mmCIF file of C-alpha atoms in Angstrom:
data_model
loop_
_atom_site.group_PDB
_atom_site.id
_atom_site.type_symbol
_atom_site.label_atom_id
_atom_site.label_comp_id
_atom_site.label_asym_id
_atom_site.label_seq_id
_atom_site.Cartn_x
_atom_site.Cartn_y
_atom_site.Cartn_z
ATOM 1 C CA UNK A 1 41.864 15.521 -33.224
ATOM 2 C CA UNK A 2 40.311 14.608 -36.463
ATOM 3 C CA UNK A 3 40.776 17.780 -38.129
ATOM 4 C CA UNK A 4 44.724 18.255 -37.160
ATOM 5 C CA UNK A 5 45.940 14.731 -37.261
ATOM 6 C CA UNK A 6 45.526 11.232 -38.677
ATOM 7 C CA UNK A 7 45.814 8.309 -36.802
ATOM 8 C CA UNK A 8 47.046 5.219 -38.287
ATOM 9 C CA UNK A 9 49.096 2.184 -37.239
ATOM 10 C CA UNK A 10 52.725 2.417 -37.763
ATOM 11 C CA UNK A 11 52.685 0.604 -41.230
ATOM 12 C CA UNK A 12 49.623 1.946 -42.900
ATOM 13 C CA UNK A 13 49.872 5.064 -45.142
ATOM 14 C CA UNK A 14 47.167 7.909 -45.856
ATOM 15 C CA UNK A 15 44.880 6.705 -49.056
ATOM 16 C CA UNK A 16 45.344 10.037 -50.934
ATOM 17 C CA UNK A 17 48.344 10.574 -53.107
ATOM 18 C CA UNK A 18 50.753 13.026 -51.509
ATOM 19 C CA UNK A 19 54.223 14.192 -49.129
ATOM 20 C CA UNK A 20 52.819 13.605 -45.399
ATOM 21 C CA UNK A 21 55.053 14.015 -42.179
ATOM 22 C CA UNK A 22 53.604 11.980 -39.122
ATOM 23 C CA UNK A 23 55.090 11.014 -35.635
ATOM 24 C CA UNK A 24 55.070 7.422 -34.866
ATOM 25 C CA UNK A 25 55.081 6.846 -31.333
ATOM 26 C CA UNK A 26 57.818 4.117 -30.214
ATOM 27 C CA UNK A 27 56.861 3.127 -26.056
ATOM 28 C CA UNK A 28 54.651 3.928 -23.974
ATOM 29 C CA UNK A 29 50.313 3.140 -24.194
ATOM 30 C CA UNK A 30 50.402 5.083 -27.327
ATOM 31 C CA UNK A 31 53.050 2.401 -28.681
ATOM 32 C CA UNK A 32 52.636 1.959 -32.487
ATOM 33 C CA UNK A 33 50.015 4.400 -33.441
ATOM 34 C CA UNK A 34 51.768 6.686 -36.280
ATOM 35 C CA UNK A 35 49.880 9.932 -36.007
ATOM 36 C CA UNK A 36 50.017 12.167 -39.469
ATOM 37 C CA UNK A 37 50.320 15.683 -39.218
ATOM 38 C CA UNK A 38 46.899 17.353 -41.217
ATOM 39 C CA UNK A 39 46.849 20.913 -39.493
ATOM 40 C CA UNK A 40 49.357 23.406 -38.488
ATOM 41 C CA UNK A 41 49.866 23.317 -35.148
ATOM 42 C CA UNK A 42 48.899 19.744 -33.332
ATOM 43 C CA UNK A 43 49.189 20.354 -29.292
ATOM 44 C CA UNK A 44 50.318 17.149 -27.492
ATOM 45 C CA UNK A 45 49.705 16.294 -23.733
ATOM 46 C CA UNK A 46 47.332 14.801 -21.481
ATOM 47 C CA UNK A 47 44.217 17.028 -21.539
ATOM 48 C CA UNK A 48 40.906 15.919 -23.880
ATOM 49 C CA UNK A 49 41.555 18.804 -26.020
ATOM 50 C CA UNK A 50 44.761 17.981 -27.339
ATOM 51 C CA UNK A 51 45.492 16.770 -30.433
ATOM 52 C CA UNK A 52 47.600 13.615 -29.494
ATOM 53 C CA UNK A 53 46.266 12.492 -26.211
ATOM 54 C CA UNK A 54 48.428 10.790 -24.174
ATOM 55 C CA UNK A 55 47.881 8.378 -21.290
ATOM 56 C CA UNK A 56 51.342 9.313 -19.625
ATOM 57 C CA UNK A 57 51.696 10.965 -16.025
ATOM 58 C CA UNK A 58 54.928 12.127 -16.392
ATOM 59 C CA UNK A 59 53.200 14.536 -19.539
ATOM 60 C CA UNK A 60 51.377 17.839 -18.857
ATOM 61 C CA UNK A 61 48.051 18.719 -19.930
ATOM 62 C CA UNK A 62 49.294 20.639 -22.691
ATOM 63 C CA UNK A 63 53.194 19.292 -22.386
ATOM 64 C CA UNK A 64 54.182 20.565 -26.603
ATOM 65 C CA UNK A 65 53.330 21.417 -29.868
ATOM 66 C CA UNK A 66 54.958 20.429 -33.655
ATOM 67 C CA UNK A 67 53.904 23.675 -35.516
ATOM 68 C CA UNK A 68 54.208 24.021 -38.898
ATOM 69 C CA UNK A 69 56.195 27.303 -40.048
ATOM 70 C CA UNK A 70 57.039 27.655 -43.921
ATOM 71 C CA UNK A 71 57.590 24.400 -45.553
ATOM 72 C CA UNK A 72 59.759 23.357 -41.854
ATOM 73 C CA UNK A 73 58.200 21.674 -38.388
ATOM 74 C CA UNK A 74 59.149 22.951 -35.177
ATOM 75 C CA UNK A 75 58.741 21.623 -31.840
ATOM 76 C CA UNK A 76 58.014 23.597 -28.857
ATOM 77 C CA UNK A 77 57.821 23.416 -25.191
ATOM 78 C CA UNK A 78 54.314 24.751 -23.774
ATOM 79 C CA UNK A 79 55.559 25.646 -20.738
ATOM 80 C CA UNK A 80 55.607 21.806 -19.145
ATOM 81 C CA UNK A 81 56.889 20.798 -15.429
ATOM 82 C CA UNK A 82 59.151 17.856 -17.112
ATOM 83 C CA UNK A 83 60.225 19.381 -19.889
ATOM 84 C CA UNK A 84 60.854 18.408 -23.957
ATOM 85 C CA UNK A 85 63.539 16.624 -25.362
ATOM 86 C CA UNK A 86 64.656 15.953 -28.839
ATOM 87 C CA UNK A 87 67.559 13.494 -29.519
ATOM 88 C CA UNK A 88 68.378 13.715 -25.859
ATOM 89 C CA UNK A 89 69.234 17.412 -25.716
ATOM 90 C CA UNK A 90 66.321 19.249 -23.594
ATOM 91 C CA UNK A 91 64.788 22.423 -25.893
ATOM 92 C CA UNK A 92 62.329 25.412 -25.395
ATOM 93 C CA UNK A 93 62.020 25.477 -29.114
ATOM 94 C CA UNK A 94 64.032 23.670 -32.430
ATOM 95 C CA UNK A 95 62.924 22.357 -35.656
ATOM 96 C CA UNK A 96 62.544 18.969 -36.283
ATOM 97 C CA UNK A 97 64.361 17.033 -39.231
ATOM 98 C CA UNK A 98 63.657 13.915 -40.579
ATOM 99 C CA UNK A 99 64.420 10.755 -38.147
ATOM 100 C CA UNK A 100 64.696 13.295 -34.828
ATOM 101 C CA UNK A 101 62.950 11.408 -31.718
ATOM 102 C CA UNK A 102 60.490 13.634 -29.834
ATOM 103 C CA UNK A 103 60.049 12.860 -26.030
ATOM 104 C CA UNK A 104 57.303 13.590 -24.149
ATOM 105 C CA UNK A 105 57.028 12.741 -20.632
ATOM 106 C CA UNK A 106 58.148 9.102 -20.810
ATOM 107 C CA UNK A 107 56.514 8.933 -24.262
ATOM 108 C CA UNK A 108 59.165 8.591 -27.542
ATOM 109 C CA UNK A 109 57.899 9.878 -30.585
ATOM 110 C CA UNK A 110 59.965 9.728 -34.727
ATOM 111 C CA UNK A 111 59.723 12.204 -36.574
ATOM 112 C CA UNK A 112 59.001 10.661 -40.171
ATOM 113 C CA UNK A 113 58.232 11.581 -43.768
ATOM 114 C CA UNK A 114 56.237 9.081 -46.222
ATOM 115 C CA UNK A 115 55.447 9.894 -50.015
ATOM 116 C CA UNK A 116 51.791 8.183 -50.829
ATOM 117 C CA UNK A 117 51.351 7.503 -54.441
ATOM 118 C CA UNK A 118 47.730 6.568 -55.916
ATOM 119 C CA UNK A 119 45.812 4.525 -54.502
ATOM 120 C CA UNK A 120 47.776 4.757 -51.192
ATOM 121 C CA UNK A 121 50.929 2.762 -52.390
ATOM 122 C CA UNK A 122 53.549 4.394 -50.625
ATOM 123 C CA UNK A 123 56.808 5.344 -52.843
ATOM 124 C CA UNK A 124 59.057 6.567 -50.112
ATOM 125 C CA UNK A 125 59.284 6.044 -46.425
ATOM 126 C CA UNK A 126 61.687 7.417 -43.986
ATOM 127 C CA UNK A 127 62.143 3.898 -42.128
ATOM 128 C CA UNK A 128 65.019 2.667 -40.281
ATOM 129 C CA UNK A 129 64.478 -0.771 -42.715
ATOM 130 C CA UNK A 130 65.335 0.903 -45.671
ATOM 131 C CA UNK A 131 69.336 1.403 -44.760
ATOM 132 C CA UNK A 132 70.399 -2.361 -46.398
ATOM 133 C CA UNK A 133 68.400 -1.995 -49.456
ATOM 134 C CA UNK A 134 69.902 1.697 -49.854
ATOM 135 C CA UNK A 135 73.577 0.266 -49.148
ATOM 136 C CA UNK A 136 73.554 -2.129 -52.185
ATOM 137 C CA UNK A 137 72.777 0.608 -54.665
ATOM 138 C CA UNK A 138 76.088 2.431 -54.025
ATOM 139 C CA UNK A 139 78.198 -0.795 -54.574
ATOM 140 C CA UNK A 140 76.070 -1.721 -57.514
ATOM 141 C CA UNK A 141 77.234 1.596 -59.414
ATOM 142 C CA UNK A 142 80.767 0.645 -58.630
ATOM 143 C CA UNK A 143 80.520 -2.718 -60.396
ATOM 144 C CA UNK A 144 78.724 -1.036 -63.439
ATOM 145 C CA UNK A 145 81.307 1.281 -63.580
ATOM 146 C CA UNK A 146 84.552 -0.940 -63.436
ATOM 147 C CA UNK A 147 82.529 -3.358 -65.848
ATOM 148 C CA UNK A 148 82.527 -0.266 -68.335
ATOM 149 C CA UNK A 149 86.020 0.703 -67.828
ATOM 150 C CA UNK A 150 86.839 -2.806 -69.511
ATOM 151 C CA UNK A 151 85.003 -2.360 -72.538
ATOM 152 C CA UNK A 152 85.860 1.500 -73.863
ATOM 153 C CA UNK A 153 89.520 1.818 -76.040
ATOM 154 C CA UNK A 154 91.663 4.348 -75.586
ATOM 155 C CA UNK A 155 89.367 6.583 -77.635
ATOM 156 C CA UNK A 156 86.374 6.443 -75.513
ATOM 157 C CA UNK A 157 88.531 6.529 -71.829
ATOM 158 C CA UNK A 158 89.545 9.986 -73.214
ATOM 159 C CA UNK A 159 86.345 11.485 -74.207
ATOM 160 C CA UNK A 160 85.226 9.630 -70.470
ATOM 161 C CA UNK A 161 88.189 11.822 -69.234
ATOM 162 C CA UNK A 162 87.420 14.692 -70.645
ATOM 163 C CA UNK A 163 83.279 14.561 -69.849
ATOM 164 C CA UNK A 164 84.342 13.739 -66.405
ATOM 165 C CA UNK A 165 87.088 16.953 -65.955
ATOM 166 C CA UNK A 166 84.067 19.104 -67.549
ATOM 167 C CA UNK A 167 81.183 17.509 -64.987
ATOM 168 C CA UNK A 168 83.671 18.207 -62.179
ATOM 169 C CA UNK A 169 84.453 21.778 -63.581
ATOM 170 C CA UNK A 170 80.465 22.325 -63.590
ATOM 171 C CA UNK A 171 80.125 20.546 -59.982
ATOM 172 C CA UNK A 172 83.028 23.136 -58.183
ATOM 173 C CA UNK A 173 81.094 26.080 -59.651
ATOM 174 C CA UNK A 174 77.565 24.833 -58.350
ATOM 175 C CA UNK A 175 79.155 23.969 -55.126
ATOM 176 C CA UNK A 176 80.849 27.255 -54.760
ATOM 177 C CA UNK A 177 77.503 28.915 -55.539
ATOM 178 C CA UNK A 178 75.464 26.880 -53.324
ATOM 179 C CA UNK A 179 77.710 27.401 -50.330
ATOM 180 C CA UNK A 180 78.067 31.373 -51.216
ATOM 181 C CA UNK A 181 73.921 31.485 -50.887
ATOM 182 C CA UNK A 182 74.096 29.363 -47.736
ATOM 183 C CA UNK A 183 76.228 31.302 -46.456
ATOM 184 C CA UNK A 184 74.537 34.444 -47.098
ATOM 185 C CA UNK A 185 71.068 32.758 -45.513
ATOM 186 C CA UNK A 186 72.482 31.521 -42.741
ATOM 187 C CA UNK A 187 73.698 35.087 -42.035
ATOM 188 C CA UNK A 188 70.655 36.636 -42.566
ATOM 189 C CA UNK A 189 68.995 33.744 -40.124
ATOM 190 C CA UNK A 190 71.205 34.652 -37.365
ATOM 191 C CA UNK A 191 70.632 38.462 -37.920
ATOM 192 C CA UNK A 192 66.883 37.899 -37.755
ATOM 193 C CA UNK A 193 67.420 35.822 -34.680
ATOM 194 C CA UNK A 194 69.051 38.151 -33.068
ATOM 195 C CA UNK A 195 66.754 40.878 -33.321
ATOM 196 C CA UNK A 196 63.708 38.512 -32.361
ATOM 197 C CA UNK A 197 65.524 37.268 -28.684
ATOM 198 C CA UNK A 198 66.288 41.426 -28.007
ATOM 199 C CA UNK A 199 62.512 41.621 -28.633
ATOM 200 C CA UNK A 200 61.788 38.198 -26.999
ATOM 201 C CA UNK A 201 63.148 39.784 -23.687
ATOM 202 C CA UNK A 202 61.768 43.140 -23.847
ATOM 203 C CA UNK A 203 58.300 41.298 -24.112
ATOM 204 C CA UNK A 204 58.934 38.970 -21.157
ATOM 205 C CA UNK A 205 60.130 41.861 -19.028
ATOM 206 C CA UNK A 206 57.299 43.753 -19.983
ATOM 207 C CA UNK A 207 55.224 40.844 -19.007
ATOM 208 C CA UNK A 208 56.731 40.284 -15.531
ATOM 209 C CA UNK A 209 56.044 43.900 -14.903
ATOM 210 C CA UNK A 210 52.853 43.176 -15.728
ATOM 211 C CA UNK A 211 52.750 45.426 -18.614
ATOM 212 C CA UNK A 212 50.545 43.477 -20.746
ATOM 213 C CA UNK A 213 50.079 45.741 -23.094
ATOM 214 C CA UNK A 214 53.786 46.950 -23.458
ATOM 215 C CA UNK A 215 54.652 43.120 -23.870
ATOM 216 C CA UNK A 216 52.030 42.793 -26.762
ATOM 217 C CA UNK A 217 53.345 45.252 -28.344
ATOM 218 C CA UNK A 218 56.811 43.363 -28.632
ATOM 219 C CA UNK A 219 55.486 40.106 -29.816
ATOM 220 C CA UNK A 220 53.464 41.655 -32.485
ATOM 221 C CA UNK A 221 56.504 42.913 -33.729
ATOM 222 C CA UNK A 222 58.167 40.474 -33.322
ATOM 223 C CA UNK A 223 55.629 38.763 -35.601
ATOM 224 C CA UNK A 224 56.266 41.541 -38.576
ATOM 225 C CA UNK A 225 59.382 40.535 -38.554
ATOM 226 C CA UNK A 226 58.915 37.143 -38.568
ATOM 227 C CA UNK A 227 55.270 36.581 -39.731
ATOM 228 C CA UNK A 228 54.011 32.724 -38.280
ATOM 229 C CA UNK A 229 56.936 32.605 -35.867
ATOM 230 C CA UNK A 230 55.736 30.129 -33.197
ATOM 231 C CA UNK A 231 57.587 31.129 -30.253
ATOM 232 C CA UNK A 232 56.236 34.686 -30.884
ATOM 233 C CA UNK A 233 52.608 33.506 -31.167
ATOM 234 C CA UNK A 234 53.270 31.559 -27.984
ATOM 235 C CA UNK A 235 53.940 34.675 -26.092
ATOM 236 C CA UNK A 236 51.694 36.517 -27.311
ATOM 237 C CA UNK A 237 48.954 34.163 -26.502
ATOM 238 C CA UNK A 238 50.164 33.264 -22.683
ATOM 239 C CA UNK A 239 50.329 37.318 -22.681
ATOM 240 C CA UNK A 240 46.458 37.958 -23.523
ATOM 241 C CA UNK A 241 45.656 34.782 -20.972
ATOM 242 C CA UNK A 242 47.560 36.107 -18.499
ATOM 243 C CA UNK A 243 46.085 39.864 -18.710
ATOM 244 C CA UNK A 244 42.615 38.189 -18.842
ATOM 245 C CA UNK A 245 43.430 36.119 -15.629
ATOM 246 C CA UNK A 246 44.025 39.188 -14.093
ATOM 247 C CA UNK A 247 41.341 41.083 -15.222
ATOM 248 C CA UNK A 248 38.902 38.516 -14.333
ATOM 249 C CA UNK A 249 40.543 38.317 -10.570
ATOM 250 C CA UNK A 250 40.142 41.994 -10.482
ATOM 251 C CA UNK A 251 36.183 42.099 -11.186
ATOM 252 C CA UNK A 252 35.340 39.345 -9.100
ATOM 253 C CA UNK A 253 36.889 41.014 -5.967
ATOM 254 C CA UNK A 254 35.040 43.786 -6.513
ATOM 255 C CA UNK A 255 32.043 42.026 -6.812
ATOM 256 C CA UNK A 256 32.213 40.475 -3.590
ATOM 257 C CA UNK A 257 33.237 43.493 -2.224
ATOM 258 C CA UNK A 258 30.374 45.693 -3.144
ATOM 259 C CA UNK A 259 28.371 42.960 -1.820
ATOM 260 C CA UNK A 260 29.789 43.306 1.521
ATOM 261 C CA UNK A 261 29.322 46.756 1.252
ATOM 262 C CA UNK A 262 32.761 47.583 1.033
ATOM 263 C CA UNK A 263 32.352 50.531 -1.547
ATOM 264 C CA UNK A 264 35.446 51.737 -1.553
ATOM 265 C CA UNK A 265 37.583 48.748 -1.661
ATOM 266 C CA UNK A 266 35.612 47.815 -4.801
ATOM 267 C CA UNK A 267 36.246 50.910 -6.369
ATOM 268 C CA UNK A 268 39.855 50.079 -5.647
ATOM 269 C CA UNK A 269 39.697 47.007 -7.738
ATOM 270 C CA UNK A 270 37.518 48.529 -10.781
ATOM 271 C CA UNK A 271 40.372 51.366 -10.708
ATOM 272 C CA UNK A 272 43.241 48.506 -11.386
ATOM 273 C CA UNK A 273 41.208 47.087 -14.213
ATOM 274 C CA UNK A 274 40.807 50.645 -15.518
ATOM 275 C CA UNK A 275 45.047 50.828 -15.162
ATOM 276 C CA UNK A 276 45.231 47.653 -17.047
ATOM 277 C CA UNK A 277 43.229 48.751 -20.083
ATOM 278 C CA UNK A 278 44.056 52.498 -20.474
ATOM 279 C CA UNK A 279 45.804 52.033 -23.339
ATOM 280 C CA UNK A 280 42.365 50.690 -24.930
ATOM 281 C CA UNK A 281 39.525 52.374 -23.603
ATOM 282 C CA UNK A 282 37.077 50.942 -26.112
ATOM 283 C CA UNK A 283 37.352 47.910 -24.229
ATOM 284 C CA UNK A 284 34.082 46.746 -23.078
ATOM 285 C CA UNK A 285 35.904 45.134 -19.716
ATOM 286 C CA UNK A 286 37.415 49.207 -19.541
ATOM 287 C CA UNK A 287 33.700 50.439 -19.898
ATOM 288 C CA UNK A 288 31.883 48.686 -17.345
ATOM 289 C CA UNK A 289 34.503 49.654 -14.449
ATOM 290 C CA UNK A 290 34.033 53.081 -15.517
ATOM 291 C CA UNK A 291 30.285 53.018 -15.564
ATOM 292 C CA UNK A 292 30.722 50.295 -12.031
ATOM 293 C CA UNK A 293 32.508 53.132 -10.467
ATOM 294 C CA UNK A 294 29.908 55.905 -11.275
ATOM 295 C CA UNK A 295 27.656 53.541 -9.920
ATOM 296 C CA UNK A 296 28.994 53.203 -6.686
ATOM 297 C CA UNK A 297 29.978 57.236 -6.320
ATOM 298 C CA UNK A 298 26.589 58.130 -6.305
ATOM 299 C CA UNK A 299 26.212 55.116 -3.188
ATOM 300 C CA UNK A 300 28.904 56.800 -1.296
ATOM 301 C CA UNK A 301 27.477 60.327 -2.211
ATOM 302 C CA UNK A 302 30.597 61.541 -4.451
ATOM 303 C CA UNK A 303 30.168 63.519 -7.227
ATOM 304 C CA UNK A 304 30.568 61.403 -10.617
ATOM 305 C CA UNK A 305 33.899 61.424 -11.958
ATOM 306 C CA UNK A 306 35.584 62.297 -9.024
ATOM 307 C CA UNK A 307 37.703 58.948 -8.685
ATOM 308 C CA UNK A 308 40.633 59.421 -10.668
ATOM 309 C CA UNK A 309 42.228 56.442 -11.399
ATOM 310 C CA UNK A 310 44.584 57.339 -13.679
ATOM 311 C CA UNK A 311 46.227 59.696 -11.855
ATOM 312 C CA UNK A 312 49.595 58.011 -11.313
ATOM 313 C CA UNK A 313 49.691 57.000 -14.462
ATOM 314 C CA UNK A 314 49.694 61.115 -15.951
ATOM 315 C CA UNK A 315 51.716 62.087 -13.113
ATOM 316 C CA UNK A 316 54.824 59.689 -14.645
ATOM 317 C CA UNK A 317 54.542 61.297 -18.184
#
């Protein structure tokens, strides 16, 4: 926890000078500790491993996770039985502005950004205090203003007039610019997005085929296309635990098989690891059911090599 967040109460500040985003919790037993993002991706849930712990039984052991992509924050759903919810619309994934509430279980969490100074004196503060204070200033400018209006002749209200036409010339052209690039980005955005949920579902039906490696494949490139993209990485890994789940199934059946003497039934299980990894035979997990299998050949009295497990597989090419 130390290394990806800071925990402080909900009115202290980090000492060094700096732009920080944190979450400050608002109910529940975590109730005014402000947590500061430090790392990348902070994991939030139940378990002892996560980064913000929380004591809340309606929260999975690893429930979400605010990951850090570009100079934005995103919140995503790990998969949990209760689900994520920011500003009361449930989400698999979304990024997180300034002021968004994050809830967790029964847990509430802000989403805040504070600007530390030297010496920890804090210069800016996303705080729901601050709205009088910033209220005044706008009415304050107006009674500058009409106190100026008074005091220029007609001389200086024309060059006013004129400075004014010229800033508002300068301000449509900006604006028009501004919007044109917007415009352009948000296009691009929604191309990109695109292409990333038609790989997204290739993945995930590769995955519930059980095509690890096929499904790998999609959320790497998914990843080239959009290099630190969360939801991609999230795949990915669940992919790789899921294939190692498997895998690790796999070998201890045959273990216990081969200790009942079932020979052939084991051989039957090495063979589906062997399936599962043919696509990387350097594997050392692809290795030792190859050399397992020779092993128990010469028990039954085959010759070795003679089990062909991947004969299905070359038979479909």
């Amino acid at each position: 926890m130390a290394k990806n967040v800071l925990v402080l109460k909900h009115f202290e500040s980090p000492k060094e000078a700096g732009v920080y985003y944190r979450l400050v919790c608002l109910t529940g037993g975590n109730k005014g500790e402000s947590y500061v993002l430090m790392g990348n991706r902070i994991v939030i849930g139940r378990s002892d491993k996560a980064d913000i712990r929380l004591n809340d039984t309606k929260a999975s052991r690893e429930h979400a996770e605010v990951t850090k992509v570009g100079d934005s924050w995103y919140a995503t759903d790990l998969g949990s039985q209760n689900g994520v919810v920011v500003n009361d619309k449930k989400i698999t994934q979304q990024p997180l502005v300034e002021g968004d509430k994050l809830i967790v279980g029964h847990t509430v969490f802000k989403f805040a950004k504070v600007e530390v100074a030297s010496k920890g004196k804090v210069i800016k503060e996303d705080t729901e205090e601050s709205g009088p204070n910033k209220s005044f200033i706008p009415f304050l400018i107006l009674v500058i203003i009409f106190a100026g209006l008074f005091l220029f002749d007609d001389n200086e209200k024309k060059e006013v007039t004129e400075t004014r036409s010229n800033v508002r010339t300068y301000q449509d052209a900006n604006n028009e610019f501004v919007t044109a690039i917007q415009k352009r980005q948000a296009n691009e955005n929604k191309q990109t997005k695109e292409k990333l949920n038609v790989i997204y579902q290739r993945g995930l039906r590769e995955l519930r085929e059980r095509n690890y490696y096929r499904a790998i494949h999609e959320f790497n490139l998914a990843l080239i296309i959009a290099p630190g993209d969360s939801q991609a990485e999230y795949y990915l890994r669940k992919t790789k635990e899921e294939l190692d789940k498997e895998i690790e199934g796999f070998t201890a059946k045959a273990q216990r098989d081969e200790e009942s003497l079932k020979f052939q039934s084991s051989i039957v299980s090495y063979c589906s690891i062997i399936r599962l990894l043919y696509t990387v035979p350097d594997d050392p997990r692809h290795k030792n059911a190859i050399r397992q299998i020779n092993e128990l050949e010469s028990k039954l009295g085959f010759e070795t090599g003679e089990t062909d497990c991947l004969k299905k597989q070359r038979a479909t090419r």
